[in-house]
PDB file of C-alpha atoms in Angstrom:
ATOM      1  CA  UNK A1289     -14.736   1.978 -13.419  1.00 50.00           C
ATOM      2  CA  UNK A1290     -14.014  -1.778 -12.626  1.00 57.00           C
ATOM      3  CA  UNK A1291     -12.050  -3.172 -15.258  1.00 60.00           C
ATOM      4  CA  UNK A1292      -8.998  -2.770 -12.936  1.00 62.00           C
ATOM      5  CA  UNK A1293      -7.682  -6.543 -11.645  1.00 63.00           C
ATOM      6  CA  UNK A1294      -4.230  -6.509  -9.343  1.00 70.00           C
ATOM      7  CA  UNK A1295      -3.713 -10.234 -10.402  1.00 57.00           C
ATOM      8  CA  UNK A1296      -1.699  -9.056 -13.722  1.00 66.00           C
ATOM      9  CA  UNK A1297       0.833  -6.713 -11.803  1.00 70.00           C
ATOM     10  CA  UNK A1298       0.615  -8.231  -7.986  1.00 85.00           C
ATOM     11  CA  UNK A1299       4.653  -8.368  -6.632  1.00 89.00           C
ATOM     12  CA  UNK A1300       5.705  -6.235  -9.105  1.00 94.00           C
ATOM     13  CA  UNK A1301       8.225  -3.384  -8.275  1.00 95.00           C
ATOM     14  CA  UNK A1302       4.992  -1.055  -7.502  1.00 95.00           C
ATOM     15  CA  UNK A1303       4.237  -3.444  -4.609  1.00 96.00           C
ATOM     16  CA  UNK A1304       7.588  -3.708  -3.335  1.00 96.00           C
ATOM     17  CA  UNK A1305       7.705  -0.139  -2.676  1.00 98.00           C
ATOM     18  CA  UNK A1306       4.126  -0.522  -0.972  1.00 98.00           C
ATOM     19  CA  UNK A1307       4.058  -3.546   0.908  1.00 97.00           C
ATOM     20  CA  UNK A1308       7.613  -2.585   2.648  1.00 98.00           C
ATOM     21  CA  UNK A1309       6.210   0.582   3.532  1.00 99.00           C
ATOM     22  CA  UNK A1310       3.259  -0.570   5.003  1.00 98.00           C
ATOM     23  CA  UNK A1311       5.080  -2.943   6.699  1.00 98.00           C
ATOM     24  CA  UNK A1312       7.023  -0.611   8.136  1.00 98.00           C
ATOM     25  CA  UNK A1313       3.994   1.709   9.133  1.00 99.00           C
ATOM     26  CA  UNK A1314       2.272  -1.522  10.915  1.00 99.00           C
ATOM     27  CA  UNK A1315       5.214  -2.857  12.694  1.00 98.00           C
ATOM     28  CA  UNK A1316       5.550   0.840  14.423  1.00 98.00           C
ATOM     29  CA  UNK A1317       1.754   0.222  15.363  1.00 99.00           C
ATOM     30  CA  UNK A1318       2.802  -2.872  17.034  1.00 98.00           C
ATOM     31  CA  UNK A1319       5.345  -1.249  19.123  1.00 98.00           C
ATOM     32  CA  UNK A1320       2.280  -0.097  21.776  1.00 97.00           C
ATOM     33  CA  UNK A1321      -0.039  -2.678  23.137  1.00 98.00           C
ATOM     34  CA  UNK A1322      -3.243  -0.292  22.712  1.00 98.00           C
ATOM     35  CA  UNK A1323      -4.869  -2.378  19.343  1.00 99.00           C
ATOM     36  CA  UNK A1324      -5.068  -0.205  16.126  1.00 99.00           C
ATOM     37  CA  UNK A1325      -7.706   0.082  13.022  1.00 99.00           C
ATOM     38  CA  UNK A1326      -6.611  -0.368   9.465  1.00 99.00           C
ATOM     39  CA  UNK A1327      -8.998   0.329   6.995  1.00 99.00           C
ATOM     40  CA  UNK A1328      -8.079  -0.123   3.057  1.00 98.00           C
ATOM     41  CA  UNK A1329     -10.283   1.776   0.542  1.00 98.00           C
ATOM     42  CA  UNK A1330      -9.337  -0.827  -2.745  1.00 96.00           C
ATOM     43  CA  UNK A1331      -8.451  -3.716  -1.036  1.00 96.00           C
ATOM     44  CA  UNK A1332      -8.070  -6.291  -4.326  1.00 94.00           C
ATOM     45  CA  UNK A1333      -8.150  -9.617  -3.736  1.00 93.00           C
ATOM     46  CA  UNK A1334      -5.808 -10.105  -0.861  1.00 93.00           C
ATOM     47  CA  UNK A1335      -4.538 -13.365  -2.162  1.00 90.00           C
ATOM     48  CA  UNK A1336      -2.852 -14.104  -5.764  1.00 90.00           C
ATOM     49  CA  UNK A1337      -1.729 -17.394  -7.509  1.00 87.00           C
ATOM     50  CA  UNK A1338       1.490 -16.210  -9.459  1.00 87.00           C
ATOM     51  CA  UNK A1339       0.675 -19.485 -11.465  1.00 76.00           C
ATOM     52  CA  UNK A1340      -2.286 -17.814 -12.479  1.00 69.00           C
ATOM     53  CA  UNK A1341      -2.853 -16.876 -16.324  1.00 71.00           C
ATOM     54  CA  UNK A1342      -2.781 -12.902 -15.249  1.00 75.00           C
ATOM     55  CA  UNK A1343       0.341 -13.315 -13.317  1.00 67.00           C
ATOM     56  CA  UNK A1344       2.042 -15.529 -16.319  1.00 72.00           C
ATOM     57  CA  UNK A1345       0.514 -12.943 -18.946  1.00 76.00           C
ATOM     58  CA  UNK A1346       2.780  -9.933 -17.502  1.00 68.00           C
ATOM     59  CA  UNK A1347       5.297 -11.834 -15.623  1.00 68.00           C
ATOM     60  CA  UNK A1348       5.769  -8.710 -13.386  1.00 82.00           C
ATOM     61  CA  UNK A1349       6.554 -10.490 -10.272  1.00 85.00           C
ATOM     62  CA  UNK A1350       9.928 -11.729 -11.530  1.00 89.00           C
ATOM     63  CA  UNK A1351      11.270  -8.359 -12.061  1.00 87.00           C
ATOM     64  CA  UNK A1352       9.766  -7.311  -8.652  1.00 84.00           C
ATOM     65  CA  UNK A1353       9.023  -9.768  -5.585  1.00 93.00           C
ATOM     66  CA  UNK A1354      11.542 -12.406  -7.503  1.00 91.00           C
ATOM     67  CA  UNK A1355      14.361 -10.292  -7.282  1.00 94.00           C
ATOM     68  CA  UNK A1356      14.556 -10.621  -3.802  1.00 95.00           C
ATOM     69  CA  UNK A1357      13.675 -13.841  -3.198  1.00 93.00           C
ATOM     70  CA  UNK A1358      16.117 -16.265  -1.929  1.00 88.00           C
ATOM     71  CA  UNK A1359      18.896 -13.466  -1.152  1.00 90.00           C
ATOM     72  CA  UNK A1360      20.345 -12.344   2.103  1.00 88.00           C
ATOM     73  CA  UNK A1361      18.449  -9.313   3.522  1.00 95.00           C
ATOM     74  CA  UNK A1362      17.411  -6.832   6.249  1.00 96.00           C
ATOM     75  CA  UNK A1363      15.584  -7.830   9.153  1.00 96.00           C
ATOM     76  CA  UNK A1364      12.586  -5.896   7.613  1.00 96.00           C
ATOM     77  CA  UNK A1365      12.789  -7.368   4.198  1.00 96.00           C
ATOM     78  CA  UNK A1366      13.638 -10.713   5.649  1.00 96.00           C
ATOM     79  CA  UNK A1367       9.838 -10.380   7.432  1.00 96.00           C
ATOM     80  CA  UNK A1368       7.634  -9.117   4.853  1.00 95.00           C
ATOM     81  CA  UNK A1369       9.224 -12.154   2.906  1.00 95.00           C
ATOM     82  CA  UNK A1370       8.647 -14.687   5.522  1.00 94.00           C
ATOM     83  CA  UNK A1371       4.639 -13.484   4.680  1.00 94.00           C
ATOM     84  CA  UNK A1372       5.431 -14.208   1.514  1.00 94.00           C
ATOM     85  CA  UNK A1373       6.612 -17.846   2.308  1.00 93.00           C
ATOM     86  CA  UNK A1374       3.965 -18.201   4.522  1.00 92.00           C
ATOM     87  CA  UNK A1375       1.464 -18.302   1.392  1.00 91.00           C
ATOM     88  CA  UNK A1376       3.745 -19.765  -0.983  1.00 89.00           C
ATOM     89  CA  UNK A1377       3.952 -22.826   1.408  1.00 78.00           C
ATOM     90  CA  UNK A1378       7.827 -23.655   1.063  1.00 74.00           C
ATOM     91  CA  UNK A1379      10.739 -22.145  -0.661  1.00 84.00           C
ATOM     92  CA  UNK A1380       8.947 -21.624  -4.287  1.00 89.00           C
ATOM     93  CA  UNK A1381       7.816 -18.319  -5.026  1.00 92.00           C
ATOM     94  CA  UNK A1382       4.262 -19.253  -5.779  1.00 91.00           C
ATOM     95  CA  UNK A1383       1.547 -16.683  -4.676  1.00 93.00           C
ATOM     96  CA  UNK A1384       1.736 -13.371  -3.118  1.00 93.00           C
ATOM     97  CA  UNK A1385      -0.496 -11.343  -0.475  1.00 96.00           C
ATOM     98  CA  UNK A1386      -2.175  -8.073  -1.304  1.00 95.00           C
ATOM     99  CA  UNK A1387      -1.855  -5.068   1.404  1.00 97.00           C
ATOM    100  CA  UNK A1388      -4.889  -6.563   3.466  1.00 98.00           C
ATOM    101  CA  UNK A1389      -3.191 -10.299   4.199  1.00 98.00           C
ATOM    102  CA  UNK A1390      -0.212  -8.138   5.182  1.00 98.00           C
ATOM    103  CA  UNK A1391      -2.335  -6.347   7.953  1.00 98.00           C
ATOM    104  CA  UNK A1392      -4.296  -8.957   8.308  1.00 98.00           C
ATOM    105  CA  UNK A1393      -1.333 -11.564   9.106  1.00 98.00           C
ATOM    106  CA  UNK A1394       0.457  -8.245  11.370  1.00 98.00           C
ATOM    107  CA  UNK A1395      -3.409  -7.575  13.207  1.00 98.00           C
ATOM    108  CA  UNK A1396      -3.186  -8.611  16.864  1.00 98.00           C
ATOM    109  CA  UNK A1397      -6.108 -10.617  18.938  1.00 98.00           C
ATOM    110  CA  UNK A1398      -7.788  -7.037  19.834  1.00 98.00           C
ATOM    111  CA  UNK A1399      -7.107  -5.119  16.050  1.00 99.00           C
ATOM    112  CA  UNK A1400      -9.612  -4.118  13.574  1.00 99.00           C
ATOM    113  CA  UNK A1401      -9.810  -4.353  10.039  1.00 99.00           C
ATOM    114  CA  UNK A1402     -12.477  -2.996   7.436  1.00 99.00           C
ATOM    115  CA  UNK A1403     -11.554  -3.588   3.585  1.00 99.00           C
ATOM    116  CA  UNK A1404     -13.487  -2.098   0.957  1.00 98.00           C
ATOM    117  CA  UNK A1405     -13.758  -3.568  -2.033  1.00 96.00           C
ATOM    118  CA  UNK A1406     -16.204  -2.714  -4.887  1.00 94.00           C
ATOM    119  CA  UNK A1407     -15.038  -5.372  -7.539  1.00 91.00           C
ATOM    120  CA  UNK A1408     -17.889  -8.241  -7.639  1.00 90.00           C
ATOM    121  CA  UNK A1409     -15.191 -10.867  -9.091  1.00 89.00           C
ATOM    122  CA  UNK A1410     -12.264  -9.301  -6.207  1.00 92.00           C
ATOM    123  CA  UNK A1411     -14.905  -9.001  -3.190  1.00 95.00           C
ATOM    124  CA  UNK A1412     -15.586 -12.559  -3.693  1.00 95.00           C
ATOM    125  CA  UNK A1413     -11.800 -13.368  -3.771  1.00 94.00           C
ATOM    126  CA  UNK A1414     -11.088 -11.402  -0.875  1.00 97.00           C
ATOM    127  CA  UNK A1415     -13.711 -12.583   1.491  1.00 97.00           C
ATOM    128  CA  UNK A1416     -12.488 -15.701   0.241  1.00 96.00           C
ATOM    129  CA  UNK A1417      -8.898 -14.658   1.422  1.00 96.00           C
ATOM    130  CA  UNK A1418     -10.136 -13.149   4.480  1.00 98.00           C
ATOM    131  CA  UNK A1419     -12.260 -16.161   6.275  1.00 97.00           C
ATOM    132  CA  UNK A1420      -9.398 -17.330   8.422  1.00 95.00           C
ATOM    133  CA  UNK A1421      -9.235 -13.935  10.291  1.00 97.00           C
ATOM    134  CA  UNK A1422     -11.878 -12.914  13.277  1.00 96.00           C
ATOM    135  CA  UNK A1423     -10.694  -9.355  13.076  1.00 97.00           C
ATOM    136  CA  UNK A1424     -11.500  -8.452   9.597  1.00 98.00           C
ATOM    137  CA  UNK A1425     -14.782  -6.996   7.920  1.00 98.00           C
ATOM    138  CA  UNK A1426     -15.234  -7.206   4.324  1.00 98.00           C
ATOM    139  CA  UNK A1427     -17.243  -4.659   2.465  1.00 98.00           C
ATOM    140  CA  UNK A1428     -18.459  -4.588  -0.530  1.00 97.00           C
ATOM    141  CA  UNK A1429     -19.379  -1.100  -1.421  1.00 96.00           C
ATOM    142  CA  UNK A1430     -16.922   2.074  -2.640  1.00 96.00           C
ATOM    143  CA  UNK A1431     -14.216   2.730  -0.680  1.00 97.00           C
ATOM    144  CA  UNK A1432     -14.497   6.497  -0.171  1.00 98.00           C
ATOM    145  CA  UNK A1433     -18.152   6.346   1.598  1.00 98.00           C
ATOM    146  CA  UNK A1434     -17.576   3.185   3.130  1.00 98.00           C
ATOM    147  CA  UNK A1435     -14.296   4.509   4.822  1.00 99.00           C
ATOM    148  CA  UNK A1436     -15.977   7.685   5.688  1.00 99.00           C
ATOM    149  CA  UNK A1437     -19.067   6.092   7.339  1.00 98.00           C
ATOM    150  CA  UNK A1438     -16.883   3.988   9.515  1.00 98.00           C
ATOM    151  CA  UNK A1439     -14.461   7.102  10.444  1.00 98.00           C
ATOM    152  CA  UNK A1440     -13.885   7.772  13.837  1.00 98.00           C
ATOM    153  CA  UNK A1441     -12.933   4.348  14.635  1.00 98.00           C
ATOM    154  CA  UNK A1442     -12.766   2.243  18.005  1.00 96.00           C
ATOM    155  CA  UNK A1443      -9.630   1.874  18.027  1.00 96.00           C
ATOM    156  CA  UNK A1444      -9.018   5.098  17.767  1.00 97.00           C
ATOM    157  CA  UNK A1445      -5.381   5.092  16.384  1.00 98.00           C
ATOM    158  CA  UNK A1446      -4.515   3.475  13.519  1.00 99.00           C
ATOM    159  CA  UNK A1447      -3.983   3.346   9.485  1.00 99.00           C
ATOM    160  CA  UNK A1448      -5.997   4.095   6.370  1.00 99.00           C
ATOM    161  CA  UNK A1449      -4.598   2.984   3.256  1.00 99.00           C
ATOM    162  CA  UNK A1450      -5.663   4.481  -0.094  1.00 98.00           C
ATOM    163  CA  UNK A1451      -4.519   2.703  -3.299  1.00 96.00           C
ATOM    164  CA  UNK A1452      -6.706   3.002  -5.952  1.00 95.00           C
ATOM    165  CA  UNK A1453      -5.893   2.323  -9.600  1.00 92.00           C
ATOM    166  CA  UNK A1454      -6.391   5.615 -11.239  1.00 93.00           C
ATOM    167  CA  UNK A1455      -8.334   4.357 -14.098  1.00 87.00           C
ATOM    168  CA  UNK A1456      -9.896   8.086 -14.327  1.00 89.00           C
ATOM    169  CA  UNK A1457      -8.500  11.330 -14.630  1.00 88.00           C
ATOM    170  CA  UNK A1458     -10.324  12.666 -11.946  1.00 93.00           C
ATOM    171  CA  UNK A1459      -9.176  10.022  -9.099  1.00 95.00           C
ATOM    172  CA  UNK A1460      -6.353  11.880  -7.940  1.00 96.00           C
ATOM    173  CA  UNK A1461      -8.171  14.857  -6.744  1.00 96.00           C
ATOM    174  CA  UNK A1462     -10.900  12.370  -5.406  1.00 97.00           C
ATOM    175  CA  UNK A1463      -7.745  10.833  -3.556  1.00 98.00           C
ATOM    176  CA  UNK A1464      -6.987  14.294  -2.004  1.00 98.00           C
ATOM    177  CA  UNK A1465     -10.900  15.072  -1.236  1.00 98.00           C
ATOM    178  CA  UNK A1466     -10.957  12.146   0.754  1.00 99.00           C
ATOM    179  CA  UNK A1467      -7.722  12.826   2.448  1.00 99.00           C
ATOM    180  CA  UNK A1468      -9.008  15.819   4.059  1.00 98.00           C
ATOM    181  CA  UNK A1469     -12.800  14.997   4.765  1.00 98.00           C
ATOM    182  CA  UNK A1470     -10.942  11.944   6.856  1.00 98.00           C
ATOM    183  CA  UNK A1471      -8.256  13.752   8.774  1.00 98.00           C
ATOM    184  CA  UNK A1472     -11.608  16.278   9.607  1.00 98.00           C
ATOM    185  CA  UNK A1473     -13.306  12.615  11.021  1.00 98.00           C
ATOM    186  CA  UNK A1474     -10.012  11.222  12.355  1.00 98.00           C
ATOM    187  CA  UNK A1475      -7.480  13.806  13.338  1.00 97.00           C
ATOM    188  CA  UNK A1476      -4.697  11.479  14.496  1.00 96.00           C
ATOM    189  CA  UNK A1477      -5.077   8.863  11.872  1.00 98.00           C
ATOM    190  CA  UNK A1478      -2.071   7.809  10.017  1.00 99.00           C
ATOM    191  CA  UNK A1479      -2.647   7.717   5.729  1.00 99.00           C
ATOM    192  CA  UNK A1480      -1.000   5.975   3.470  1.00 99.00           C
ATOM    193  CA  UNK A1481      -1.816   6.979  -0.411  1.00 99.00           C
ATOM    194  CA  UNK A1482       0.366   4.848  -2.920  1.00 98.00           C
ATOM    195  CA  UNK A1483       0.429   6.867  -6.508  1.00 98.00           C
ATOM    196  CA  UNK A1484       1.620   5.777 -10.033  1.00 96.00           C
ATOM    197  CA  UNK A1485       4.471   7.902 -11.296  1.00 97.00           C
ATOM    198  CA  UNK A1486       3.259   8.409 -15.140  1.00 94.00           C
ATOM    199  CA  UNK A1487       4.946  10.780 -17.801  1.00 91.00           C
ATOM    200  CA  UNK A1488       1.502  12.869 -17.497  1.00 88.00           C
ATOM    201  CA  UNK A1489       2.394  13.921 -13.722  1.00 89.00           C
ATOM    202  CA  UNK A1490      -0.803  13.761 -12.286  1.00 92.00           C
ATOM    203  CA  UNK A1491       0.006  13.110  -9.050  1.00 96.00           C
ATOM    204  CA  UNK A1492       1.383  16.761  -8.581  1.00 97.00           C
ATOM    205  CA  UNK A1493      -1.808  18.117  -8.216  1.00 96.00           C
ATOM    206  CA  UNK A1494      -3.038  15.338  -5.576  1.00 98.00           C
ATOM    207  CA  UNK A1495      -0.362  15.806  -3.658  1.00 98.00           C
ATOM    208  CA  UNK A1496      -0.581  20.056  -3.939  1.00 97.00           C
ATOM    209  CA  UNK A1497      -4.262  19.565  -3.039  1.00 97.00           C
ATOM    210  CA  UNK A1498      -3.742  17.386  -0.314  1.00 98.00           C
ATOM    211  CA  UNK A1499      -0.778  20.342   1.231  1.00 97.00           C
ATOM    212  CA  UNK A1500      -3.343  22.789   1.200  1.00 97.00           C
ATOM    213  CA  UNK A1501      -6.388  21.125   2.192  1.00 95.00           C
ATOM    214  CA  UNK A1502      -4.557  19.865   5.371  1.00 94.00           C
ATOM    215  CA  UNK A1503      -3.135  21.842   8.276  1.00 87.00           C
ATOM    216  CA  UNK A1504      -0.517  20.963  10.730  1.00 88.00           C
ATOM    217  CA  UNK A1505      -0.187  17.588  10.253  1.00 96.00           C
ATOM    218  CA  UNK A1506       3.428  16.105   8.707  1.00 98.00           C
ATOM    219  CA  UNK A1507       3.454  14.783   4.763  1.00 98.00           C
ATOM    220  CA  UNK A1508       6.354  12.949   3.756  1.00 99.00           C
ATOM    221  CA  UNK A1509       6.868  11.774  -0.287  1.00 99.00           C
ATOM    222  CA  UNK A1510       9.035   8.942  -1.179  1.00 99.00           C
ATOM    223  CA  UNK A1511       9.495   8.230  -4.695  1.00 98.00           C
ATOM    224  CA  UNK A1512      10.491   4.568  -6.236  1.00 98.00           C
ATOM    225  CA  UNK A1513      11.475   5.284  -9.326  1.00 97.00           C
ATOM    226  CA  UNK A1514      12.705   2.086 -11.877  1.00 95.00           C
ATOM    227  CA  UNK A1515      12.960   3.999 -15.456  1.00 94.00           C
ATOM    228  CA  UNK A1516      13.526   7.310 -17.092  1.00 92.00           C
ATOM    229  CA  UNK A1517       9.673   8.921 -17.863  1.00 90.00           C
ATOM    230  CA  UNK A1518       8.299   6.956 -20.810  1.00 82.00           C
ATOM    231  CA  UNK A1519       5.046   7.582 -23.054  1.00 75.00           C
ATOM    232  CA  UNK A1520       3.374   4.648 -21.510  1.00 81.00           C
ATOM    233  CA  UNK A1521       3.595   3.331 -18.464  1.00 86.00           C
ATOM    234  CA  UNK A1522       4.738   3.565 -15.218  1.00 91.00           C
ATOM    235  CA  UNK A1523       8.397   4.667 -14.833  1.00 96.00           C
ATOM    236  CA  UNK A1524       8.154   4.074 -10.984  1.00 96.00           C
ATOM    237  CA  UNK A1525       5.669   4.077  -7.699  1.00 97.00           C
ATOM    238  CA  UNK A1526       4.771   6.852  -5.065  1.00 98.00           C
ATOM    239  CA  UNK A1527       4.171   6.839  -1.943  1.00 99.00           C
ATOM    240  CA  UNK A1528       2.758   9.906   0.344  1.00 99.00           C
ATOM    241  CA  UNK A1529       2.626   9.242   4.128  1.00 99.00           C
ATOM    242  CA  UNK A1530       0.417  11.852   5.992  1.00 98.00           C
ATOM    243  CA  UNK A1531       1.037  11.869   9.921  1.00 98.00           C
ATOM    244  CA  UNK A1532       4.115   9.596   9.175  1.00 98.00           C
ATOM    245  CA  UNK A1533       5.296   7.509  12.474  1.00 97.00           C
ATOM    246  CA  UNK A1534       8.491   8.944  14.353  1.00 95.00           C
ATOM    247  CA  UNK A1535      11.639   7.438  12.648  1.00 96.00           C
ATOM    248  CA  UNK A1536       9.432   6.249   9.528  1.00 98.00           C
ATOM    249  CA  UNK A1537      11.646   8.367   6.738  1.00 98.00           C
ATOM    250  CA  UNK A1538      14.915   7.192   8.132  1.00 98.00           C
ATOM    251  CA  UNK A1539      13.527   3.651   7.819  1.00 98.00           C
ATOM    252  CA  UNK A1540      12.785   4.101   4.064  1.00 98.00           C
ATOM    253  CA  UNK A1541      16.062   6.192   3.220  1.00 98.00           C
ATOM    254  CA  UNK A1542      17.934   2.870   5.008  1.00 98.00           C
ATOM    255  CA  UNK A1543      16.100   0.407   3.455  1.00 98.00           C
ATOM    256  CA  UNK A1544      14.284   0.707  -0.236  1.00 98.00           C
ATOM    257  CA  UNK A1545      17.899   1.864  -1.760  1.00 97.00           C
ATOM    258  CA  UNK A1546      19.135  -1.593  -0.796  1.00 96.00           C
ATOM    259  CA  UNK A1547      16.095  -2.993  -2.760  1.00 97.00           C
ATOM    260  CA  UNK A1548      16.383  -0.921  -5.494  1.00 96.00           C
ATOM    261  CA  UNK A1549      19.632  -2.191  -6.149  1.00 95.00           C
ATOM    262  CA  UNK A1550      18.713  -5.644  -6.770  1.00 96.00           C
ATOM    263  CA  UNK A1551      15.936  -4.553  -9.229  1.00 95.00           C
ATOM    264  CA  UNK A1552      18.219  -4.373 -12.159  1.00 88.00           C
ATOM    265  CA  UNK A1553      16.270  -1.386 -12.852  1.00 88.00           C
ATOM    266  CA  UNK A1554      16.950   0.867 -16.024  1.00 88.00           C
ATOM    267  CA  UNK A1555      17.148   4.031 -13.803  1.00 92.00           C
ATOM    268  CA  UNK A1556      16.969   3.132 -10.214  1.00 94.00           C
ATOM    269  CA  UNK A1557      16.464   5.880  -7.613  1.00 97.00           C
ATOM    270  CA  UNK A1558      14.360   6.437  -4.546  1.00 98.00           C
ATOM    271  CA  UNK A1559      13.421   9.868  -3.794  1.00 98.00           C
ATOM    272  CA  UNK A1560      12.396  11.576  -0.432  1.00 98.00           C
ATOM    273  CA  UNK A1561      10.588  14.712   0.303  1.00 97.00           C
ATOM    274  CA  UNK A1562       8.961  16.227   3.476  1.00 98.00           C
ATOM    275  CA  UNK A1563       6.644  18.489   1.914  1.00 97.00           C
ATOM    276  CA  UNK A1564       5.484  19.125   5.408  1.00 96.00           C
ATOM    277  CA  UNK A1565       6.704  18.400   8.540  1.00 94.00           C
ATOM    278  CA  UNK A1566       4.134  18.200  11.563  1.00 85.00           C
ATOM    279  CA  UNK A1567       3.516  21.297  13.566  1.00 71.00           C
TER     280      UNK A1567
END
């Protein structure tokens, strides 16, 4: 399905939890000089107007990215907002960056990037988004077999973010199918898969699929969670690292309660798991 566009919910409390973890997983990339691959299987637009009529319709930014903006923060928050200012142009919160500016504005001189994108109206956006960077491919075709076709990389370490929008029933064990059939390609790549926490717990079958489709390597939950379980809707935003970085969970138990706190969420908690640690 394609109806999916990121433009109604981009900096929304979803992101938050997303974009700081990824920021965290790419800044421990740039700790060794050897250049990385990033990959991103529903890459979105990469760029979005918060002016726009999808970002004005919800308004989901200003209980999300807002929050934050213009407070006193981390060193880590503080840099994933200076991104932030960097599109905005100035101190107005005006536009926000999808995951692939973020790796794109992180990527060094010898990184690679390949963002799939199957979206005719996002591809265009996101090529769009992409032109000023000479380490980024764009393709348009579906994430799953593009990804695969490209697996093992050169670089050979690096990141593979999965973020789909779940539209289907059946994308969560698609999600965990993939998982595996890439670790098989790319044994010491680093995955990132970002889940919606719904009332319908979905998500607990992904993530048992994923635990016993893969061997050895370390899985690590973290759960940012905004409400109490509602009929409709999210109640708060998952996140499932799979070969996490050294140091990575004591990063996110430091940092996301700080940012849940300024939420003035209904029911704000983060919540950790290893469900594996590596062998």
């Amino acid at each position: 399905m394609l109806s999916y566009q990121h433009g109604f919910h981009a900096g929304n409390f979803a992101d938050l939890h997303k974009h700081l973890v990824l920021s965290m997983l790419l800044e421990a990339l740039n700790k060794k000089a050897k250049p990385w691959s990033y990959f991103e299987t529903h890459s979105g637009r990469g760029y979005y107007d918060l002016s726009s009529e999808q970002a004005q319709k919800t308004g989901e930014y200003l209980d999300g990215v807002a929050k934050l903006w213009g407070k006193d923060q981390s060193a880590l928050v503080n840099g994933y907002l200076d991104r932030v200012k960097e599109l905005s142009l100035g101190e107005q919160l005006t536009a926000y960056p999808g995951s692939p500016m973020l790796a794109a504005m992180a990527a060094r001189a010898d990184d690679r990037l390949h963002l799939m994108e199957l979206h005719p109206q996002e591809i265009a956006e996101l090529k769009r988004a992409m032109r000023r960077f000479s380490q980024v491919g764009v393709h348009h075709r579906d994430g799953y077999e593009g990804v695969l076709g490209l697996l093992p990389p050169k670089p050979n370490r690096g990141l593979i973010l999965i973020d789909p929008a779940y539209e289907v029933k059946d994308e969560y064990l698609q999600v965990a199918d993939f998982v595996a059939k890439s670790l098989q390609r790319w044994p010491n790549a680093q995955l990132a898969v970002w889940y919606p926490l719904l009332s319908a717990d979905r998500h607990e079958a992904m993530l048992t699929k994923i635990a016993a489709t893969t061997e050895s390597v370390g899985l690590y939950d973290s759960r940012f969670i905004v409400a109490e379980p509602q009929e409709r809707g999210m109640y708060g935003s998952g996140m499932l690292l799979i070969n996490p970085p050294w140091q990575i969970d004591q990063q996110i138990e430091n940092e996301l309660p700080k940012v849940l706190e300024q939420l003035d969420a209904q029911a704000p908690e983060l919540v950790t798991n290893w469900i594996r640690r590596s062998a």
